[in-house]
Short mmCIF file of C-alpha atoms and ligand atoms in Angstrom, two decimals:
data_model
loop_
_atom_site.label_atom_id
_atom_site.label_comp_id
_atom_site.label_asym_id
_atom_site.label_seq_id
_atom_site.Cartn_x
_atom_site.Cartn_y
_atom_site.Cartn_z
CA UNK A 22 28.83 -67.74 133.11
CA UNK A 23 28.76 -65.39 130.51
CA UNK A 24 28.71 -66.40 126.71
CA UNK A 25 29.63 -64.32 123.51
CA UNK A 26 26.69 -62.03 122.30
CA UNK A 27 26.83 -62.22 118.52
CA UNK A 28 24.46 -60.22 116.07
CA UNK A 29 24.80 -61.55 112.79
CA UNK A 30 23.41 -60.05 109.45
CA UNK A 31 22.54 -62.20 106.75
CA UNK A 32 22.05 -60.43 103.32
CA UNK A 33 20.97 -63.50 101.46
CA UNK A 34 20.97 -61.72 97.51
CA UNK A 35 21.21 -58.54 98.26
CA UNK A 36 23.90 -55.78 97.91
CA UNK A 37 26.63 -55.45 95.55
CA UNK A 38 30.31 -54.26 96.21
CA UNK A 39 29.20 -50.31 96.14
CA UNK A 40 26.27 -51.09 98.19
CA UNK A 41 28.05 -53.24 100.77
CA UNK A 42 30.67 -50.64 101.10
CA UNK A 43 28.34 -47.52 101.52
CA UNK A 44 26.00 -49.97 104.42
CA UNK A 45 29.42 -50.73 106.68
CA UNK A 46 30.61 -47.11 106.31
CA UNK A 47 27.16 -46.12 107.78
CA UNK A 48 26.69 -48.53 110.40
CA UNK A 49 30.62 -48.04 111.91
CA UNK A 50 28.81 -44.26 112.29
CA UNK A 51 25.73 -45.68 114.26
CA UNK A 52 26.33 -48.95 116.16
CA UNK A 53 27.97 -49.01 119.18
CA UNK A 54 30.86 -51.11 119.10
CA UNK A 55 31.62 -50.46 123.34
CA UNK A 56 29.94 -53.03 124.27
CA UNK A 57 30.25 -56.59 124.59
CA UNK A 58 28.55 -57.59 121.25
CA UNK A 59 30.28 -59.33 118.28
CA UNK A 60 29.23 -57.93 114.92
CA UNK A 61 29.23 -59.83 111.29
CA UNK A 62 27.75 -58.85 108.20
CA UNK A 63 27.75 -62.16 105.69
CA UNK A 64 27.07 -60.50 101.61
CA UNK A 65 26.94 -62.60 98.85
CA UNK A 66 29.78 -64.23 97.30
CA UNK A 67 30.76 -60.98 95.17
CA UNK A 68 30.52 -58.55 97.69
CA UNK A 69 32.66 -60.24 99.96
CA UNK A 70 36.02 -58.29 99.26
CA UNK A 71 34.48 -54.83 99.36
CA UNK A 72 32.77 -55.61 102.57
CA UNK A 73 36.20 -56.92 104.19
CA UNK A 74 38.38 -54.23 103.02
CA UNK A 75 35.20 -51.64 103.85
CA UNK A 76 35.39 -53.39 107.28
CA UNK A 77 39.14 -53.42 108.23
CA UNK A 78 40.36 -52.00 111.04
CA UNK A 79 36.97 -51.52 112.32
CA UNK A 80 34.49 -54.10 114.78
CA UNK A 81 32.71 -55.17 112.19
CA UNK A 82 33.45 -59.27 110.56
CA UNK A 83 32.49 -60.59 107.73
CA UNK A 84 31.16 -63.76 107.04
CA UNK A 85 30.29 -65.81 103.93
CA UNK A 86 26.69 -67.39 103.26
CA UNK A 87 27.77 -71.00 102.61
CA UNK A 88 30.99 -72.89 101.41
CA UNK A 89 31.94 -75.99 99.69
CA UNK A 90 33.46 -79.26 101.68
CA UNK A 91 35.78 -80.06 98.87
CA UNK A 92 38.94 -77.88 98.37
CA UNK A 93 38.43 -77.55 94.34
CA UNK A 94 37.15 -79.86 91.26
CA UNK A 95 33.68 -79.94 89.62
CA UNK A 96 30.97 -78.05 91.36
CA UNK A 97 29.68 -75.50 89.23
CA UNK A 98 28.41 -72.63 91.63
CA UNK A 99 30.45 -73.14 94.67
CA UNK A 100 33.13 -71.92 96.55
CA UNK A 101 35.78 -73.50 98.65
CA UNK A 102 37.38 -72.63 101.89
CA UNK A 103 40.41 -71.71 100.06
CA UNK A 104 38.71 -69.22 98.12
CA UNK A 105 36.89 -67.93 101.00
CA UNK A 106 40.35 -67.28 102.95
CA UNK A 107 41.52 -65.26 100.43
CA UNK A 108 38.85 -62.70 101.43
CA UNK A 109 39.63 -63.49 104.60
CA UNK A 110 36.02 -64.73 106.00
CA UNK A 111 36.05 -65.25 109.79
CA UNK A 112 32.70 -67.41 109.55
CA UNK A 113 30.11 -69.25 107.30
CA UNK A 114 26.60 -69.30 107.80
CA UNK A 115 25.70 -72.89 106.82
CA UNK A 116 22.37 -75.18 106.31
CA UNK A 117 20.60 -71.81 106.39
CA UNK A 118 16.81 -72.98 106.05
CA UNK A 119 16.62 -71.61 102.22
CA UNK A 120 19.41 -73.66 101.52
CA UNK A 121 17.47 -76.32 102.73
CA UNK A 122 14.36 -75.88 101.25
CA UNK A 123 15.43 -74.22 97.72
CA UNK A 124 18.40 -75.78 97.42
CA UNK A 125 18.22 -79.68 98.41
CA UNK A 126 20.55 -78.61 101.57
CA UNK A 127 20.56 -82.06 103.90
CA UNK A 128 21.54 -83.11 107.49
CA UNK A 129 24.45 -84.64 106.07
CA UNK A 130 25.61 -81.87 103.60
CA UNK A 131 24.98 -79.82 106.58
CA UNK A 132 27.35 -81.79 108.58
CA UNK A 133 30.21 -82.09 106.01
CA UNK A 134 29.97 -78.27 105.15
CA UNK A 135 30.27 -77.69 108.85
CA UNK A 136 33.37 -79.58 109.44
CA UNK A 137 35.25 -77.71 106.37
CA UNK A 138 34.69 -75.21 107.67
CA UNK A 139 35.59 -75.68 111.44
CA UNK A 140 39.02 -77.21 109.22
CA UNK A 141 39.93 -73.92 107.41
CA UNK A 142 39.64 -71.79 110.92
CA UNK A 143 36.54 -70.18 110.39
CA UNK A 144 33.30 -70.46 112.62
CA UNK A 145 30.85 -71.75 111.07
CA UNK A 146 27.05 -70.57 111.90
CA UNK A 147 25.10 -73.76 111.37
CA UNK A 148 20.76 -73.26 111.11
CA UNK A 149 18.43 -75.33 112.59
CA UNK A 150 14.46 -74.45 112.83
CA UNK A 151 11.28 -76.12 112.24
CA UNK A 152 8.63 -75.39 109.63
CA UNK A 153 4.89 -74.27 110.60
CA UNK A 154 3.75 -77.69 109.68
CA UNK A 155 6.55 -79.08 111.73
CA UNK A 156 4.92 -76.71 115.09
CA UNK A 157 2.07 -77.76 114.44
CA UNK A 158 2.50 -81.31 114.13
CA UNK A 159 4.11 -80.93 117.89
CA UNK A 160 7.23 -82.04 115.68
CA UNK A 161 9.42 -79.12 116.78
CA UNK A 162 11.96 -80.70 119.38
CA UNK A 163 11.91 -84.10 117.23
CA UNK A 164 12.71 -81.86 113.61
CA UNK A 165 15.57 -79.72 115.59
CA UNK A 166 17.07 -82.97 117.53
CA UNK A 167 17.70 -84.17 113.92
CA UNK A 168 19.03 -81.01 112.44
CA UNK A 169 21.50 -80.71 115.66
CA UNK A 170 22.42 -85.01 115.94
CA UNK A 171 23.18 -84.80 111.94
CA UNK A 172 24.68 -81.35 111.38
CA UNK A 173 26.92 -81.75 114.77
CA UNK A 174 27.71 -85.46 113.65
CA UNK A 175 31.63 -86.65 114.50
CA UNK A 176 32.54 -83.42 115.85
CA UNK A 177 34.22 -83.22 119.29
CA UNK A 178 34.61 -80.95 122.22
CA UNK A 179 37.55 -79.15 120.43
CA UNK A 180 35.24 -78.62 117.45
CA UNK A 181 32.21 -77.25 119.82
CA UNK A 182 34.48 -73.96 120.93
CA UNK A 183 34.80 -72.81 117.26
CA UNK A 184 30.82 -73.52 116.50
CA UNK A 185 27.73 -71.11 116.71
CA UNK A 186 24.43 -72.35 116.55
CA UNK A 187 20.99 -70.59 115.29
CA UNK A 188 18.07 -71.26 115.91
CA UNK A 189 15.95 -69.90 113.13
CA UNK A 190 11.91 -71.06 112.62
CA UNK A 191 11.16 -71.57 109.42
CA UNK A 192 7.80 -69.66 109.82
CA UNK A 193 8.97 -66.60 111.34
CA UNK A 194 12.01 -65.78 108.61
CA UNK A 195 11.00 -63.00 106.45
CA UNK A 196 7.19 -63.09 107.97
CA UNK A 197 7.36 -60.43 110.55
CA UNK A 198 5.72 -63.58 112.44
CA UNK A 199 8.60 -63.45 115.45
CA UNK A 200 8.73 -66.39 118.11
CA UNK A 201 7.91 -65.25 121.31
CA UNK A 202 11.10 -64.64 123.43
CA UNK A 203 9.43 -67.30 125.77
CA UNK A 204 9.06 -69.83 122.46
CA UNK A 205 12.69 -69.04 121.67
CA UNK A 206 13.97 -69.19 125.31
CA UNK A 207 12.07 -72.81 125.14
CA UNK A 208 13.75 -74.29 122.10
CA UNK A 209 17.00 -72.46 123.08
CA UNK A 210 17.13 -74.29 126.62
CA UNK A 211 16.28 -77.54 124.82
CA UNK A 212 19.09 -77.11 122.31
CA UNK A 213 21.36 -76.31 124.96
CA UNK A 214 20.36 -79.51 126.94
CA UNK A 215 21.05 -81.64 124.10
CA UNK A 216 24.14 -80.13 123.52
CA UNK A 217 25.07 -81.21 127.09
CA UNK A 218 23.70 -84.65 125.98
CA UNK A 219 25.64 -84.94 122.84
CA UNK A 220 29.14 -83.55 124.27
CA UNK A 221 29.19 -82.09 128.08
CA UNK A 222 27.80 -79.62 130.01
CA UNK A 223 30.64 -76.99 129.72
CA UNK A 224 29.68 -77.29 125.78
CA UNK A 225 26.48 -76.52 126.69
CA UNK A 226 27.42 -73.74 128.67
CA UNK A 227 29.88 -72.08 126.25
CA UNK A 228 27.73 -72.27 122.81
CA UNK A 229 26.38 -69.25 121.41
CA UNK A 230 22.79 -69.81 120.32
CA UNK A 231 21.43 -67.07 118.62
CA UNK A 232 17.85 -66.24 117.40
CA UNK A 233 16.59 -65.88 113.94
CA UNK A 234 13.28 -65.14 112.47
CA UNK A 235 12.08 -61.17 111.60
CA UNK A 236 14.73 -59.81 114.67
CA UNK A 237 13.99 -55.97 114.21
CA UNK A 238 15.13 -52.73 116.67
CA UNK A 239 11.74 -53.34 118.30
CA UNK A 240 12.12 -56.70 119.56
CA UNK A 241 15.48 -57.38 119.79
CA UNK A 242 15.87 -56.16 123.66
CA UNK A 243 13.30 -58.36 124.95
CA UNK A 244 15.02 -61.70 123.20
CA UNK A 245 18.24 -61.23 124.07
CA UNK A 246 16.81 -59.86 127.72
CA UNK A 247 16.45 -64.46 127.75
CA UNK A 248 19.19 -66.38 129.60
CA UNK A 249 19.65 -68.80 126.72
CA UNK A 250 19.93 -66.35 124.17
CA UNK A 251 22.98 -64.95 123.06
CA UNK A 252 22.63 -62.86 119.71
CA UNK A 253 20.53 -63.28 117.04
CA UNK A 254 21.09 -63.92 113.04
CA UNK A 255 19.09 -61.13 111.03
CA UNK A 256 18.10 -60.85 107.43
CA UNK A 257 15.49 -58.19 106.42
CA UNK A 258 16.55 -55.96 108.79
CA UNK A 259 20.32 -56.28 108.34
CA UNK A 260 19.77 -54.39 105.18
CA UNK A 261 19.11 -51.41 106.74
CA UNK A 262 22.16 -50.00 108.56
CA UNK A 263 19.76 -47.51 110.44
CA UNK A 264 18.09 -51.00 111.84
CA UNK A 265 20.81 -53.42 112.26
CA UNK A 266 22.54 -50.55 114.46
CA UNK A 267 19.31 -50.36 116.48
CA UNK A 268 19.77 -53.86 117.21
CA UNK A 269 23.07 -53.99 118.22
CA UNK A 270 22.44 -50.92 120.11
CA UNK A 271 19.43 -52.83 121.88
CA UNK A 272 21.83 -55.48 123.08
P1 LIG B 319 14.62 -62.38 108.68
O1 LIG B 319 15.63 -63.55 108.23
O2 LIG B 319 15.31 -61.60 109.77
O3 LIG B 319 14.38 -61.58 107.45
O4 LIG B 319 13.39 -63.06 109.19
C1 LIG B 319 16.41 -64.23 109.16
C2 LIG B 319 17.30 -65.22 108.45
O5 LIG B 319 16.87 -65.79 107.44
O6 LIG B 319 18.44 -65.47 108.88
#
């Protein structure tokens, strides 16, 4: 069976519209966009437009960082999915692990993000990952069985075909500390075998899992080389057009 391949880039609070703009005209002149690989770049809030009308007409999609479950009303510093369709966004990365841990992001505010989202037509990209105290606690499969139960919470089957997971540690985001590819194939497997737990096995067959945590040109071929890996989400070196095209290239 073979699943979407998805690389992802994640600028987190970086680039503006000029910047976001010059970084898709370079990488439509340096990925290659032949092969089977879907490709997303997800700038902040402001950046969004410029990126989407830089990125029209080409392979490249553009994604938002996080969105609001309610449609409008008093939330200072969010955005809704109405606002986001304007752009238009085709996914949302959401419970990202910074969001967690800077931002008081929760299981539940995870899960009611993530069905807003899968409402207004976009995919949403919902994070899971476990902290180094979490590894090393041997609390990994218990901390990402939580995430998954609680984020995936009330959604069906239907939902499931519109829904792309990542698996991000904690520890290995912005370290240059990557997982293994056997580490990642391990928690990837598990995920998958709780998806087919939690919903069916041709879920668990048809979910995109991708990898996150310091995915650079260098070690991208060897992940994805895993049979339960199918993309990966990538900050740092997303930034860079020279290295997010070396990892789509590596695909
Ligand atoms: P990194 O970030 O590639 O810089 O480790 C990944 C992420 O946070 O999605």
């Amino acid at each position: 069976m073979s699943r979407r391949m998805i690389i992802a880039g994640n600028w987190k609070m970086n680039k503006n519209s000029a910047e976001a703009r010059d970084f898709i005209a370079e990488l439509k002149g340096k990925a290659d966009f032949s092969k089977n690989v879907e490709v997303a770049v997800c700038p902040p809030f402001t950046s969004l437009q410029a990126a989407a009308s830089a990125a029209a007409g080409s392979a490249v999609k553009v994604g938002a960082q996080n969105m609001h479950w309610e449609e409008s009303g008093a939330y200072t510093g969010e955005i809704s999915a109405s606002m986001l369709a304007e752009i238009p966004v085709s996914s949302v990365i959401i419970g990202h692990s910074e969001r967690r841990q800077y931002f008081g992001e929760t299981d539940d505010t995870v899960n009611q993000r993530v069905k807003a989202v899968l409402k207004a037509g976009f995919e949403p990209i919902m994070c899971v990952g476990e902290t180094k105290e979490q590894r090393e606690a041997d609390k990994t499969e218990e901390i990402v069985e939580r995430q998954l139960k609680g984020g995936l919470q009330g959604l069906t089957e239907e939902d499931m075909k519109s829904l792309v997971i990542a698996y991000e540690p904690v520890w290995a985001i912005g370290t240059g500390l990557t997982a293994t590819p056997e580490q990642a194939q391990a928690m990837h497997d598990f995920i998958r075998k709780l998806l087919s737990k939690l919903f069916s096995e041709a879920v668990a067959e048809a979910v995109p899992i991708l990898y996150g945590g310091s995915v650079k040109p260098g070690n991208a071929a060897e992940l994805m080389a895993k049979p339960d890996i199918d993309g990966a989400l990538v900050g740092g070196a997303s930034l860079k057009a020279d290295d997010f095209a070396g990892i789509i290239n590596a695909c």
